[in-house]
C-alpha cells in the first residue's frame, strides 16, 4: 500500500526548494520513465502491474505496484499514466575546453517550462550535447520541463552559470551567435560547424549586457508579403530553425 509519507514526498517535489533539498525530481509517463530508468538512479518507482510485467529488467531502489486510485493520489499530472518515478538529480562539469570545438546552446532567462523542455528535445535531435542556462532560466527539474523533454533530459547536459562571465572567459575563442531584428539573414549567412547560439527571454529577448558579447547577429526573416504577421517567433521554434540551419550548413562545407 502506498503510504502517505511517499505521497507527501512526491507532491513536495513539485517545488524547487524541495527538489534542491532532496536532490530529487519526478518523471511521469510510460515512455519517459522507461527512457530515464537506464540513465538516472531511481529512488522510487510506482507503476501498474502491466508496466512492471513489460519491464522485467528495470532497476530502482524501491518498486511498488500501485492501483489507479493510488497513482492519482501521488501524481502531479491531471491524467496520470501507468508509471511514476522519483529520480536522483545529476550534475555535470562545465565543458569549458569543449565549447570552442562544438555547437552549443545558451539560454538567457528562458522562463516557460514548456519552452525549455522543447529546446532540450531540439538539442537532442540535432546532436547538441550541452545547454548553458542563465541562473534565471526555469529549473531543469520542474515537472513540466521534465515532461516536455520526452526523455531527452537524460541525453543532453544542462548547466546553470553566469553567462556573462562565461562569455568573457571565452572571448576570442569561439563565435557567439544570437537572433536579432537587425541581424544578418540566417539563410544567407555563412555558418560554421562550431559556436554558441544564444536564445533570449520569451518577452525581452537577449539581455543588453549579454547582447554586447554577441559576435554575429542573425535574423530569421518572415516570408509573409503584403499582410501583417506575427511580431516574433516562439523561442523554441526559433531555436529549432537556428539549429537546423547550422547543421545543414555543416554538410555543405
Short mmCIF file of C-alpha atoms in Angstrom, two decimals:
data_model
loop_
_atom_site.label_atom_id
_atom_site.label_comp_id
_atom_site.label_asym_id
_atom_site.label_seq_id
_atom_site.Cartn_x
_atom_site.Cartn_y
_atom_site.Cartn_z
CA UNK A 1 0.00 0.00 0.00
CA UNK A 2 1.28 3.45 -0.93
CA UNK A 3 1.98 5.38 2.27
CA UNK A 4 1.04 8.98 2.98
CA UNK A 5 4.71 9.81 3.52
CA UNK A 6 5.61 8.69 0.00
CA UNK A 7 2.73 10.67 -1.48
CA UNK A 8 3.84 13.69 0.53
CA UNK A 9 7.42 13.35 -0.77
CA UNK A 10 6.28 13.10 -4.39
CA UNK A 11 3.94 16.07 -4.04
CA UNK A 12 6.66 18.16 -2.42
CA UNK A 13 8.88 17.70 -5.48
CA UNK A 14 6.58 19.97 -7.45
CA UNK A 15 8.50 22.76 -5.68
CA UNK A 16 12.10 23.73 -6.49
CA UNK A 17 13.01 24.19 -2.83
CA UNK A 18 12.30 20.54 -2.05
CA UNK A 19 13.86 19.31 -5.29
CA UNK A 20 17.05 21.11 -4.33
CA UNK A 21 16.89 19.98 -0.69
CA UNK A 22 16.46 16.28 -1.52
CA UNK A 23 18.27 16.35 -4.89
CA UNK A 24 15.31 14.51 -6.40
CA UNK A 25 12.83 15.04 -9.23
CA UNK A 26 9.72 13.36 -10.60
CA UNK A 27 9.11 11.93 -14.05
CA UNK A 28 5.75 10.56 -15.17
CA UNK A 29 4.61 8.59 -18.17
CA UNK A 30 5.39 5.15 -19.54
CA UNK A 31 7.85 6.29 -22.21
CA UNK A 32 9.66 8.93 -20.16
CA UNK A 33 10.11 6.63 -17.19
CA UNK A 34 11.27 3.78 -19.46
CA UNK A 35 13.79 6.11 -21.16
CA UNK A 36 15.15 7.56 -17.93
CA UNK A 37 15.48 4.38 -15.86
CA UNK A 38 18.79 3.41 -17.54
CA UNK A 39 20.09 6.98 -17.35
CA UNK A 40 19.27 8.19 -13.83
CA UNK A 41 19.47 6.50 -10.46
CA UNK A 42 15.88 5.78 -9.39
CA UNK A 43 14.82 6.13 -5.77
CA UNK A 44 11.19 5.08 -6.14
CA UNK A 45 9.11 3.63 -8.95
CA UNK A 46 5.33 3.47 -8.81
CA UNK A 47 3.76 1.51 -11.63
CA UNK A 48 0.85 -0.63 -12.72
CA UNK A 49 1.14 -4.41 -12.86
CA UNK A 50 1.11 -4.24 -16.65
CA UNK A 51 4.01 -1.78 -16.78
CA UNK A 52 6.08 -3.85 -14.36
CA UNK A 53 5.47 -7.08 -16.26
CA UNK A 54 6.61 -5.45 -19.51
CA UNK A 55 9.80 -4.09 -17.89
CA UNK A 56 11.26 -7.09 -16.02
CA UNK A 57 14.84 -5.74 -16.00
CA UNK A 58 14.20 -2.30 -14.53
CA UNK A 59 16.41 -1.14 -11.65
CA UNK A 60 15.19 1.04 -8.77
CA UNK A 61 15.85 1.27 -5.05
CA UNK A 62 12.16 0.66 -4.38
CA UNK A 63 9.48 -0.61 -6.74
CA UNK A 64 5.80 -0.53 -5.87
CA UNK A 65 2.87 -1.89 -7.81
CA UNK A 66 0.05 0.60 -7.36
CA UNK A 67 -3.60 0.85 -8.27
CA UNK A 68 -5.08 3.54 -10.49
CA UNK A 69 -6.51 5.24 -7.42
CA UNK A 70 -3.13 5.31 -5.66
CA UNK A 71 -1.44 6.69 -8.77
CA UNK A 72 -3.98 9.51 -8.93
CA UNK A 73 -3.23 10.43 -5.32
CA UNK A 74 0.51 10.58 -5.93
CA UNK A 75 0.65 12.03 -9.44
CA UNK A 76 1.44 15.65 -10.26
CA UNK A 77 -0.49 15.30 -13.53
CA UNK A 78 -4.18 15.75 -14.23
CA UNK A 79 -4.32 12.47 -16.15
CA UNK A 80 -1.79 10.04 -14.65
CA UNK A 81 -0.31 7.25 -16.73
CA UNK A 82 0.94 3.84 -15.62
CA UNK A 83 4.36 4.83 -14.29
CA UNK A 84 5.81 7.48 -11.99
CA UNK A 85 9.42 7.58 -10.88
CA UNK A 86 11.39 9.62 -8.38
CA UNK A 87 14.94 10.04 -9.67
CA UNK A 88 18.12 11.49 -8.20
CA UNK A 89 19.25 14.67 -9.95
CA UNK A 90 22.51 14.70 -11.88
CA UNK A 91 25.15 17.40 -12.15
CA UNK A 92 27.76 17.81 -14.86
CA UNK A 93 31.10 19.54 -15.13
CA UNK A 94 31.12 22.66 -17.26
CA UNK A 95 32.62 21.65 -20.65
CA UNK A 96 34.87 24.71 -20.97
CA UNK A 97 37.50 23.01 -23.12
CA UNK A 98 34.88 21.52 -25.44
CA UNK A 99 32.96 24.73 -26.16
CA UNK A 100 35.26 26.08 -28.93
CA UNK A 101 35.06 22.75 -30.79
CA UNK A 102 31.34 22.03 -30.83
CA UNK A 103 27.90 23.59 -31.29
CA UNK A 104 26.31 24.69 -28.02
CA UNK A 105 23.06 26.39 -27.00
CA UNK A 106 22.94 29.22 -24.46
CA UNK A 107 19.62 30.28 -22.91
CA UNK A 108 19.23 33.75 -21.41
CA UNK A 109 16.34 33.74 -18.91
CA UNK A 110 14.01 31.35 -20.72
CA UNK A 111 11.21 31.08 -18.19
CA UNK A 112 8.48 28.91 -19.69
CA UNK A 113 8.87 25.23 -18.68
CA UNK A 114 7.41 24.01 -21.96
CA UNK A 115 9.90 26.08 -23.94
CA UNK A 116 12.89 24.77 -22.01
CA UNK A 117 11.71 21.17 -22.32
CA UNK A 118 11.14 21.58 -26.06
CA UNK A 119 14.55 23.20 -26.53
CA UNK A 120 16.18 20.23 -24.78
CA UNK A 121 14.37 17.91 -27.23
CA UNK A 122 15.58 20.08 -30.11
CA UNK A 123 19.17 19.92 -28.84
CA UNK A 124 18.90 16.15 -28.57
CA UNK A 125 17.54 15.87 -32.13
CA UNK A 126 20.34 17.98 -33.59
CA UNK A 127 23.10 16.27 -31.63
CA UNK A 128 23.85 19.20 -29.31
CA UNK A 129 25.18 17.79 -26.06
CA UNK A 130 25.28 20.88 -23.83
CA UNK A 131 22.92 23.74 -23.00
CA UNK A 132 24.20 26.67 -20.92
CA UNK A 133 21.48 28.44 -18.93
CA UNK A 134 21.42 31.69 -17.01
CA UNK A 135 20.62 31.37 -13.33
CA UNK A 136 17.23 32.98 -14.05
CA UNK A 137 16.22 30.27 -16.52
CA UNK A 138 13.45 27.95 -15.33
CA UNK A 139 14.61 24.93 -13.30
CA UNK A 140 15.56 21.92 -15.41
CA UNK A 141 13.80 19.57 -13.00
CA UNK A 142 10.49 21.42 -12.94
CA UNK A 143 7.94 18.63 -13.63
CA UNK A 144 6.62 20.45 -16.71
CA UNK A 145 10.14 20.74 -18.11
CA UNK A 146 10.81 17.06 -17.48
CA UNK A 147 7.58 16.05 -19.23
CA UNK A 148 8.27 18.33 -22.19
CA UNK A 149 11.70 16.80 -22.81
CA UNK A 150 10.14 13.39 -23.54
CA UNK A 151 13.26 11.67 -22.20
CA UNK A 152 15.84 13.99 -23.80
CA UNK A 153 16.70 15.28 -20.31
CA UNK A 154 18.80 12.14 -19.92
CA UNK A 155 20.83 12.74 -23.09
CA UNK A 156 21.52 16.50 -23.00
CA UNK A 157 23.66 18.09 -20.29
CA UNK A 158 22.14 21.30 -18.91
CA UNK A 159 24.32 23.71 -16.94
CA UNK A 160 23.40 26.83 -14.94
CA UNK A 161 26.02 29.57 -14.69
CA UNK A 162 26.84 33.27 -15.04
CA UNK A 163 26.60 33.60 -18.82
CA UNK A 164 28.30 37.00 -18.96
CA UNK A 165 31.31 35.78 -17.03
CA UNK A 166 31.50 32.62 -19.14
CA UNK A 167 31.47 34.58 -22.41
CA UNK A 168 34.12 36.92 -21.03
CA UNK A 169 36.32 33.88 -20.35
CA UNK A 170 35.68 32.56 -23.88
CA UNK A 171 36.20 35.91 -25.62
CA UNK A 172 38.06 35.42 -28.90
CA UNK A 173 37.95 31.64 -28.62
CA UNK A 174 34.52 30.86 -30.03
CA UNK A 175 31.98 32.68 -32.22
CA UNK A 176 28.80 33.68 -30.39
CA UNK A 177 25.56 33.93 -32.36
CA UNK A 178 22.25 35.49 -31.36
CA UNK A 179 18.96 36.27 -33.11
CA UNK A 180 18.05 39.96 -33.53
CA UNK A 181 15.75 42.01 -35.76
CA UNK A 182 18.79 43.88 -37.13
CA UNK A 183 20.90 40.78 -37.73
CA UNK A 184 22.07 39.15 -40.97
CA UNK A 185 19.66 36.85 -42.77
CA UNK A 186 20.34 33.40 -41.32
CA UNK A 187 19.61 31.77 -44.68
CA UNK A 188 22.33 33.83 -46.39
CA UNK A 189 24.93 33.95 -43.63
CA UNK A 190 27.85 31.53 -43.80
CA UNK A 191 27.64 29.48 -40.61
CA UNK A 192 30.44 27.44 -39.01
CA UNK A 193 30.13 23.94 -37.56
CA UNK A 194 31.12 25.19 -34.11
CA UNK A 195 29.93 28.06 -31.95
CA UNK A 196 27.48 29.17 -29.27
CA UNK A 197 23.88 30.03 -30.21
CA UNK A 198 22.28 32.40 -27.69
CA UNK A 199 18.49 32.42 -27.36
CA UNK A 200 16.78 35.07 -25.25
CA UNK A 201 13.84 35.53 -22.93
CA UNK A 202 10.33 34.99 -24.31
CA UNK A 203 9.32 38.62 -23.94
CA UNK A 204 12.55 40.63 -23.78
CA UNK A 205 14.96 38.69 -25.96
CA UNK A 206 18.67 38.65 -25.18
CA UNK A 207 19.61 40.94 -22.28
CA UNK A 208 21.55 44.14 -23.22
CA UNK A 209 24.69 43.12 -21.31
CA UNK A 210 24.82 39.71 -22.97
CA UNK A 211 23.99 41.20 -26.37
CA UNK A 212 27.28 43.16 -26.23
CA UNK A 213 29.14 39.85 -26.28
CA UNK A 214 27.41 38.51 -29.41
CA UNK A 215 29.94 38.34 -32.27
CA UNK A 216 27.44 37.52 -35.03
CA UNK A 217 23.85 38.78 -35.10
CA UNK A 218 21.37 36.64 -37.03
CA UNK A 219 17.86 37.39 -38.28
CA UNK A 220 15.16 34.83 -39.10
CA UNK A 221 13.09 36.59 -41.78
CA UNK A 222 9.35 36.32 -42.27
CA UNK A 223 8.13 35.23 -45.70
CA UNK A 224 4.76 36.92 -45.29
CA UNK A 225 4.22 39.54 -48.00
CA UNK A 226 1.60 42.25 -48.17
CA UNK A 227 -0.11 41.29 -44.93
CA UNK A 228 0.55 41.75 -41.25
CA UNK A 229 2.06 38.75 -39.45
CA UNK A 230 3.24 37.67 -36.03
CA UNK A 231 5.70 40.03 -34.37
CA UNK A 232 8.08 37.27 -33.41
CA UNK A 233 8.67 33.53 -33.22
CA UNK A 234 8.33 31.40 -30.11
CA UNK A 235 11.82 30.91 -28.65
CA UNK A 236 11.69 27.13 -29.05
CA UNK A 237 10.62 27.45 -32.70
CA UNK A 238 13.39 29.98 -33.35
CA UNK A 239 15.88 27.62 -31.69
CA UNK A 240 14.81 24.78 -33.97
CA UNK A 241 15.26 26.93 -37.07
CA UNK A 242 18.69 28.12 -35.96
CA UNK A 243 19.90 24.61 -35.08
CA UNK A 244 18.60 23.24 -38.37
CA UNK A 245 20.46 25.91 -40.36
CA UNK A 246 23.73 25.35 -38.50
CA UNK A 247 23.53 21.60 -39.01
CA UNK A 248 22.52 21.94 -42.67
CA UNK A 249 25.48 24.17 -43.42
CA UNK A 250 27.78 21.67 -41.73
CA UNK A 251 27.14 19.27 -44.58
CA UNK A 252 27.70 21.96 -47.20
CA UNK A 253 31.21 22.77 -46.02
#
